mmCIF file of C-alpha atoms and ligand atoms in Angstrom:
data_model
loop_
_atom_site.group_PDB
_atom_site.id
_atom_site.type_symbol
_atom_site.label_atom_id
_atom_site.label_comp_id
_atom_site.label_asym_id
_atom_site.label_seq_id
_atom_site.Cartn_x
_atom_site.Cartn_y
_atom_site.Cartn_z
ATOM 1 C CA MET A 69 55.569 24.364 29.878
ATOM 2 C CA SER A 70 55.565 22.602 33.234
ATOM 3 C CA ALA A 71 58.564 21.924 35.481
ATOM 4 C CA ALA A 72 58.721 18.771 37.581
ATOM 5 C CA GLY A 73 61.465 17.569 39.904
ATOM 6 C CA ASN A 74 63.046 14.289 38.807
ATOM 7 C CA GLY A 75 62.991 12.917 42.354
ATOM 8 C CA THR A 76 66.793 12.614 42.557
ATOM 9 C CA GLY A 77 67.619 16.166 43.608
ATOM 10 C CA GLY A 78 69.062 16.938 40.152
ATOM 11 C CA GLU A 79 67.971 19.423 37.475
ATOM 12 C CA PRO A 80 64.219 19.981 36.990
ATOM 13 C CA VAL A 81 62.649 18.196 34.019
ATOM 14 C CA PHE A 82 60.643 20.389 31.616
ATOM 15 C CA ILE A 83 57.613 18.819 29.958
ATOM 16 C CA PRO A 84 56.010 20.782 27.099
ATOM 17 C CA LEU A 85 52.218 20.691 27.483
ATOM 18 C CA GLY A 86 50.230 20.969 24.257
ATOM 19 C CA ARG A 87 46.729 22.287 23.706
ATOM 20 C CA PRO A 88 44.025 20.001 25.098
ATOM 21 C CA PRO A 89 42.022 18.147 22.423
ATOM 22 C CA GLU A 90 39.019 20.175 21.285
ATOM 23 C CA GLU A 91 35.536 18.960 22.168
ATOM 24 C CA PRO A 92 32.455 20.012 20.229
ATOM 25 C CA GLY A 93 30.134 22.052 22.442
ATOM 26 C CA HIS A 94 26.949 20.170 21.604
ATOM 27 C CA PHE A 95 25.728 16.678 20.781
ATOM 28 C CA GLY A 96 25.149 15.195 17.380
ATOM 29 C CA GLY A 97 26.114 17.643 14.620
ATOM 30 C CA PRO A 98 23.856 19.370 12.084
ATOM 31 C CA ASP A 99 22.216 16.207 10.669
ATOM 32 C CA ALA A 100 21.583 14.505 13.997
ATOM 33 C CA PRO A 101 18.026 13.262 14.652
ATOM 34 C CA ILE A 102 15.946 15.093 17.243
ATOM 35 C CA SER A 103 13.468 12.219 17.599
ATOM 36 C CA TYR A 104 13.152 8.589 16.462
ATOM 37 C CA PRO A 105 10.627 7.307 13.890
ATOM 38 C CA PRO A 106 8.004 4.969 15.467
ATOM 39 C CA GLN A 107 9.626 1.746 14.210
ATOM 40 C CA ILE A 108 13.040 2.611 15.641
ATOM 41 C CA ARG A 109 11.458 3.945 18.821
ATOM 42 C CA ALA A 110 9.614 0.648 19.348
ATOM 43 C CA ARG A 111 12.849 -1.337 18.942
ATOM 44 C CA LEU A 112 14.744 0.960 21.320
ATOM 45 C CA ASP A 113 11.915 0.786 23.847
ATOM 46 C CA ALA A 114 12.086 -3.025 23.876
ATOM 47 C CA ASP A 115 15.861 -2.899 24.445
ATOM 48 C CA ALA A 116 15.497 -0.200 27.118
ATOM 49 C CA ASP A 117 12.887 -2.299 28.965
ATOM 50 C CA GLU A 118 15.429 -5.107 29.177
ATOM 51 C CA ILE A 119 18.244 -2.814 30.347
ATOM 52 C CA ILE A 120 16.200 -0.889 32.938
ATOM 53 C CA ALA A 121 14.879 -4.150 34.441
ATOM 54 C CA ARG A 122 18.442 -5.002 35.532
ATOM 55 C CA TYR A 123 18.590 -2.100 37.997
ATOM 56 C CA PRO A 124 16.748 -1.264 41.237
ATOM 57 C CA GLN A 125 15.921 2.241 39.939
ATOM 58 C CA PRO A 126 15.510 3.316 36.300
ATOM 59 C CA ARG A 127 18.016 6.188 36.618
ATOM 60 C CA SER A 128 20.761 3.683 37.511
ATOM 61 C CA ALA A 129 20.579 2.432 33.913
ATOM 62 C CA ILE A 130 21.803 5.707 32.426
ATOM 63 C CA LEU A 131 25.281 4.552 31.370
ATOM 64 C CA ALA A 132 23.970 1.438 29.617
ATOM 65 C CA LEU A 133 21.175 3.389 27.947
ATOM 66 C CA LEU A 134 23.641 5.955 26.599
ATOM 67 C CA HIS A 135 25.580 3.089 25.014
ATOM 68 C CA LEU A 136 22.312 1.834 23.511
ATOM 69 C CA VAL A 137 21.618 5.159 21.794
ATOM 70 C CA GLN A 138 25.216 5.272 20.582
ATOM 71 C CA ALA A 139 24.621 1.845 19.024
ATOM 72 C CA GLU A 140 21.753 3.466 17.116
ATOM 73 C CA ASP A 141 23.313 6.784 16.080
ATOM 74 C CA SER A 142 27.098 6.180 16.492
ATOM 75 C CA CYS A 143 27.153 9.091 18.970
ATOM 76 C CA VAL A 144 24.856 10.766 21.478
ATOM 77 C CA THR A 145 22.295 12.855 19.573
ATOM 78 C CA PRO A 146 19.417 15.114 20.665
ATOM 79 C CA ALA A 147 17.079 12.165 19.925
ATOM 80 C CA GLY A 148 19.208 9.912 22.144
ATOM 81 C CA LEU A 149 19.287 12.450 24.985
ATOM 82 C CA SER A 150 15.487 12.841 24.879
ATOM 83 C CA PHE A 151 14.972 9.078 24.728
ATOM 84 C CA CYS A 152 17.203 8.445 27.765
ATOM 85 C CA ALA A 153 15.590 11.295 29.719
ATOM 86 C CA GLU A 154 12.086 10.062 28.986
ATOM 87 C CA ARG A 155 12.810 6.449 29.819
ATOM 88 C CA LEU A 156 14.725 7.229 33.023
ATOM 89 C CA GLY A 157 12.568 10.009 34.462
ATOM 90 C CA LEU A 158 15.400 12.541 34.179
ATOM 91 C CA THR A 159 15.712 15.907 32.459
ATOM 92 C CA ARG A 160 17.665 16.212 29.209
ATOM 93 C CA VAL A 161 20.132 18.429 31.079
ATOM 94 C CA GLU A 162 20.758 15.694 33.638
ATOM 95 C CA VAL A 163 21.392 13.144 30.886
ATOM 96 C CA ALA A 164 23.645 15.585 29.009
ATOM 97 C CA GLY A 165 25.551 16.218 32.241
ATOM 98 C CA VAL A 166 26.418 12.523 32.497
ATOM 99 C CA ALA A 167 27.086 12.081 28.770
ATOM 100 C CA SER A 168 29.446 15.057 28.686
ATOM 101 C CA PHE A 169 31.374 13.873 31.760
ATOM 102 C CA TYR A 170 32.473 10.497 30.359
ATOM 103 C CA SER A 171 34.664 10.560 27.266
ATOM 104 C CA MET A 172 33.286 7.222 25.981
ATOM 105 C CA TYR A 173 30.103 9.073 25.048
ATOM 106 C CA ARG A 174 30.771 10.790 21.759
ATOM 107 C CA ARG A 175 29.385 14.066 20.505
ATOM 108 C CA THR A 176 30.039 13.589 16.793
ATOM 109 C CA PRO A 177 29.275 10.652 14.468
ATOM 110 C CA THR A 178 31.727 7.765 14.648
ATOM 111 C CA GLY A 179 33.116 5.670 11.800
ATOM 112 C CA LYS A 180 33.187 1.878 11.682
ATOM 113 C CA TYR A 181 36.320 1.861 13.836
ATOM 114 C CA LEU A 182 37.092 4.332 16.597
ATOM 115 C CA VAL A 183 40.886 4.450 16.784
ATOM 116 C CA GLY A 184 41.926 5.892 20.121
ATOM 117 C CA VAL A 185 45.572 6.701 20.716
ATOM 118 C CA CYS A 186 46.482 6.981 24.372
ATOM 119 C CA THR A 187 48.386 10.226 24.839
ATOM 120 C CA ASN A 188 48.202 10.210 28.599
ATOM 121 C CA THR A 189 51.431 10.587 30.530
ATOM 122 C CA LEU A 190 53.087 7.189 30.266
ATOM 123 C CA CYS A 191 51.977 6.378 26.718
ATOM 124 C CA ALA A 192 52.968 9.908 25.626
ATOM 125 C CA VAL A 193 56.470 9.462 27.015
ATOM 126 C CA MET A 194 56.724 6.010 25.384
ATOM 127 C CA GLY A 195 55.695 7.336 21.953
ATOM 128 C CA GLY A 196 51.911 7.909 22.024
ATOM 129 C CA ASP A 197 52.184 11.473 20.743
ATOM 130 C CA ALA A 198 54.364 10.303 17.840
ATOM 131 C CA ILE A 199 51.827 7.569 17.024
ATOM 132 C CA PHE A 200 48.946 10.039 17.053
ATOM 133 C CA ASP A 201 50.866 12.385 14.792
ATOM 134 C CA ALA A 202 51.765 9.527 12.401
ATOM 135 C CA LEU A 203 48.115 8.453 12.143
ATOM 136 C CA ARG A 204 46.904 12.017 11.712
ATOM 137 C CA ARG A 205 49.222 12.451 8.728
ATOM 138 C CA HIS A 206 48.615 8.952 7.323
ATOM 139 C CA LEU A 207 44.821 9.265 7.444
ATOM 140 C CA ARG A 208 44.788 13.017 6.711
ATOM 141 C CA ILE A 209 42.367 13.714 9.523
ATOM 142 C CA ASP A 210 42.674 15.450 12.871
ATOM 143 C CA ASN A 211 41.453 14.633 16.342
ATOM 144 C CA ASP A 212 37.791 13.597 16.433
ATOM 145 C CA GLN A 213 37.497 13.504 12.642
ATOM 146 C CA THR A 214 36.445 10.604 10.428
ATOM 147 C CA THR A 215 37.962 9.461 7.126
ATOM 148 C CA PRO A 216 35.810 10.206 4.038
ATOM 149 C CA ASP A 217 35.055 6.468 3.607
ATOM 150 C CA ASP A 218 33.607 6.451 7.145
ATOM 151 C CA SER A 219 36.002 3.686 8.177
ATOM 152 C CA ILE A 220 38.080 5.359 10.913
ATOM 153 C CA THR A 221 37.471 8.046 13.511
ATOM 154 C CA LEU A 222 40.701 9.162 15.148
ATOM 155 C CA GLN A 223 40.748 10.301 18.750
ATOM 156 C CA HIS A 224 43.097 11.057 21.605
ATOM 157 C CA VAL A 225 42.124 8.847 24.536
ATOM 158 C CA GLU A 226 42.971 9.024 28.188
ATOM 159 C CA CYS A 227 44.712 6.258 30.164
ATOM 160 C CA ASN A 228 43.058 2.885 29.627
ATOM 161 C CA ALA A 229 44.803 1.249 32.575
ATOM 162 C CA ALA A 230 47.032 -0.580 30.100
ATOM 163 C CA CYS A 231 50.210 1.295 31.001
ATOM 164 C CA ASP A 232 52.082 -2.007 31.290
ATOM 165 C CA TYR A 233 51.746 -2.270 27.482
ATOM 166 C CA ALA A 234 52.460 1.373 26.615
ATOM 167 C CA PRO A 235 52.110 2.889 24.138
ATOM 168 C CA VAL A 236 48.616 1.578 23.550
ATOM 169 C CA VAL A 237 46.155 2.101 20.696
ATOM 170 C CA MET A 238 42.510 1.166 21.243
ATOM 171 C CA VAL A 239 40.244 0.156 18.381
ATOM 172 C CA ASN A 240 36.604 0.071 19.434
ATOM 173 C CA TRP A 241 37.990 -0.308 22.959
ATOM 174 C CA GLU A 242 40.062 -3.409 22.156
ATOM 175 C CA PHE A 243 43.775 -3.263 22.907
ATOM 176 C CA PHE A 244 46.626 -3.031 20.438
ATOM 177 C CA ASP A 245 49.645 -3.055 22.719
ATOM 178 C CA ASN A 246 53.214 -1.761 22.426
ATOM 179 C CA GLN A 247 52.552 0.171 19.243
ATOM 180 C CA THR A 248 54.954 2.213 17.122
ATOM 181 C CA PRO A 249 54.182 4.755 14.378
ATOM 182 C CA ASP A 250 54.860 2.037 11.752
ATOM 183 C CA SER A 251 52.699 -0.626 13.392
ATOM 184 C CA ALA A 252 49.897 1.909 13.921
ATOM 185 C CA ARG A 253 49.951 2.834 10.219
ATOM 186 C CA LEU A 254 49.726 -0.877 9.317
ATOM 187 C CA LEU A 255 46.879 -1.266 11.789
ATOM 188 C CA ALA A 256 44.989 1.616 10.187
ATOM 189 C CA ASP A 257 45.511 0.130 6.699
ATOM 190 C CA GLY A 258 44.168 -3.223 7.914
ATOM 191 C CA LEU A 259 41.085 -1.519 9.309
ATOM 192 C CA ARG A 260 40.448 0.361 6.086
ATOM 193 C CA PHE A 261 41.267 -2.266 3.495
ATOM 194 C CA GLY A 262 40.877 -5.497 5.491
ATOM 195 C CA PRO A 263 40.982 -7.989 6.869
ATOM 196 C CA PRO A 264 40.690 -6.267 10.275
ATOM 197 C CA PRO A 265 43.686 -7.155 12.473
ATOM 198 C CA ARG A 266 43.230 -9.193 15.626
ATOM 199 C CA PRO A 267 43.731 -7.233 18.876
ATOM 200 C CA THR A 268 46.705 -8.149 21.034
ATOM 201 C CA ARG A 269 44.271 -9.473 23.672
ATOM 202 C CA GLY A 270 40.582 -9.255 24.492
ATOM 203 C CA GLY A 271 37.924 -9.996 21.882
ATOM 204 C CA GLN A 272 37.887 -9.957 18.069
ATOM 205 C CA LEU A 273 37.037 -6.557 16.621
ATOM 206 C CA CYS A 274 33.475 -5.750 15.683
ATOM 207 C CA PRO A 275 32.059 -2.524 14.189
ATOM 208 C CA TYR A 276 31.602 0.456 16.490
ATOM 209 C CA ARG A 277 27.809 0.261 16.730
ATOM 210 C CA GLN A 278 27.973 -3.437 17.581
ATOM 211 C CA THR A 279 30.598 -2.675 20.231
ATOM 212 C CA GLU A 280 28.249 -0.116 21.746
ATOM 213 C CA ARG A 281 25.504 -2.720 21.918
ATOM 214 C CA ILE A 282 27.861 -5.046 23.797
ATOM 215 C CA LEU A 283 28.683 -2.168 26.180
ATOM 216 C CA ALA A 284 24.946 -1.664 26.708
ATOM 217 C CA GLY A 285 25.002 -5.177 28.150
ATOM 218 C CA PHE A 286 23.693 -7.327 25.318
ATOM 219 C CA PRO A 287 25.307 -10.737 24.736
ATOM 220 C CA GLN A 288 28.276 -11.033 22.434
ATOM 221 C CA ASP A 289 28.961 -14.021 20.201
ATOM 222 C CA ARG A 290 32.723 -13.745 20.118
ATOM 223 C CA GLN A 291 35.529 -15.269 22.103
ATOM 224 C CA VAL A 292 37.172 -12.942 24.647
ATOM 225 C CA ASP A 293 40.640 -13.789 25.994
ATOM 226 C CA THR A 294 41.725 -13.216 29.549
ATOM 227 C CA ALA A 295 44.133 -10.465 30.674
ATOM 228 C CA GLY A 296 47.759 -10.596 29.520
ATOM 229 C CA ALA A 297 50.615 -11.844 31.699
ATOM 230 C CA PRO A 298 52.081 -8.425 32.729
ATOM 231 C CA THR A 299 48.653 -7.266 33.884
ATOM 232 C CA VAL A 300 48.198 -10.190 36.243
ATOM 233 C CA ALA A 301 51.865 -10.566 37.268
ATOM 234 C CA GLY A 302 51.271 -9.156 40.755
ATOM 235 C CA LEU A 303 48.182 -11.307 41.254
ATOM 236 C CA SER A 304 50.035 -14.409 40.070
ATOM 237 C CA ALA A 305 52.903 -13.659 42.472
ATOM 238 C CA PHE A 306 50.387 -13.235 45.284
ATOM 239 C CA HIS A 307 48.721 -16.572 44.508
ATOM 240 C CA ALA A 308 52.131 -18.222 44.345
ATOM 241 C CA GLY A 309 52.842 -16.951 47.857
ATOM 242 C CA GLY A 310 55.660 -14.714 46.688
ATOM 243 C CA PRO A 311 56.115 -10.933 46.728
ATOM 244 C CA THR A 312 52.968 -8.943 45.976
ATOM 245 C CA SER A 313 54.667 -6.661 43.454
ATOM 246 C CA ALA A 314 55.354 -7.503 39.834
ATOM 247 C CA PRO A 315 58.648 -9.256 39.068
ATOM 248 C CA GLY A 316 61.480 -6.757 38.843
ATOM 249 C CA GLY A 317 59.519 -4.248 40.932
ATOM 250 C CA ASP A 318 57.820 -2.874 37.828
ATOM 251 C CA SER A 319 55.405 -0.208 39.019
ATOM 252 C CA ARG A 320 54.794 1.625 35.750
ATOM 253 C CA CYS A 321 51.035 1.441 35.922
ATOM 254 C CA CYS A 322 49.553 4.745 37.138
HETATM 255 S S1 FES B 570 48.970 6.045 30.044
HETATM 256 FE FE1 FES B 570 48.321 4.947 28.273
HETATM 257 S S2 FES B 570 47.288 3.200 29.074
HETATM 258 FE FE2 FES B 570 47.908 4.318 30.843
#
């Protein structure tokens, strides 16, 4: 339990703090590959050549290369760690240090759709915790688990800088804004039984491994919309020569 002043000199506000989401201690799980067969290795090498050539030093390509191995295995595996280390001239420990720092690099296999419910401060207050709980019950899985049909992996996610649309659910890192427990259940049903729903903004959904390939920097053949109006309200006001804050003084974004 944490106490925070409400900024008005009144009674303190008590916020119950739950357990942090568990994280597996190692990468990959029991069936994860420890090396790649020659055919897969040759394909990954060709992709890695292209990625590494974009940077002044090979080690600068580490984030993109980790996405590449996630496109192969749906998470970071011992084979992926060794591949990145070998191609970048780093140790496996150095690669694991980076992969374990960023939550977009996953330690367990991922289903076709990674459903991330933002339970960071603003989304939690606006209903994110209730949405996560509704999905957990609806799908009968817990944090970081995947449905038996391999369609959905459910995960708590941190703030995605979309607080102006809270509470937010991400599916393969595309935004589904202003969600409720009911809309999130419908979203999950659409993902499982089709057709996959269209995100509120951004690009059309594609399977998790394909998303990871896009994040590795390979071209995407889908239309991607621009940012939504609330996100660019301040910028629009600035260009219009008006006040530099969003209309109504909205400063919800953290
Ligand atoms: S707190 Fe959820 S997007 Fe910022």
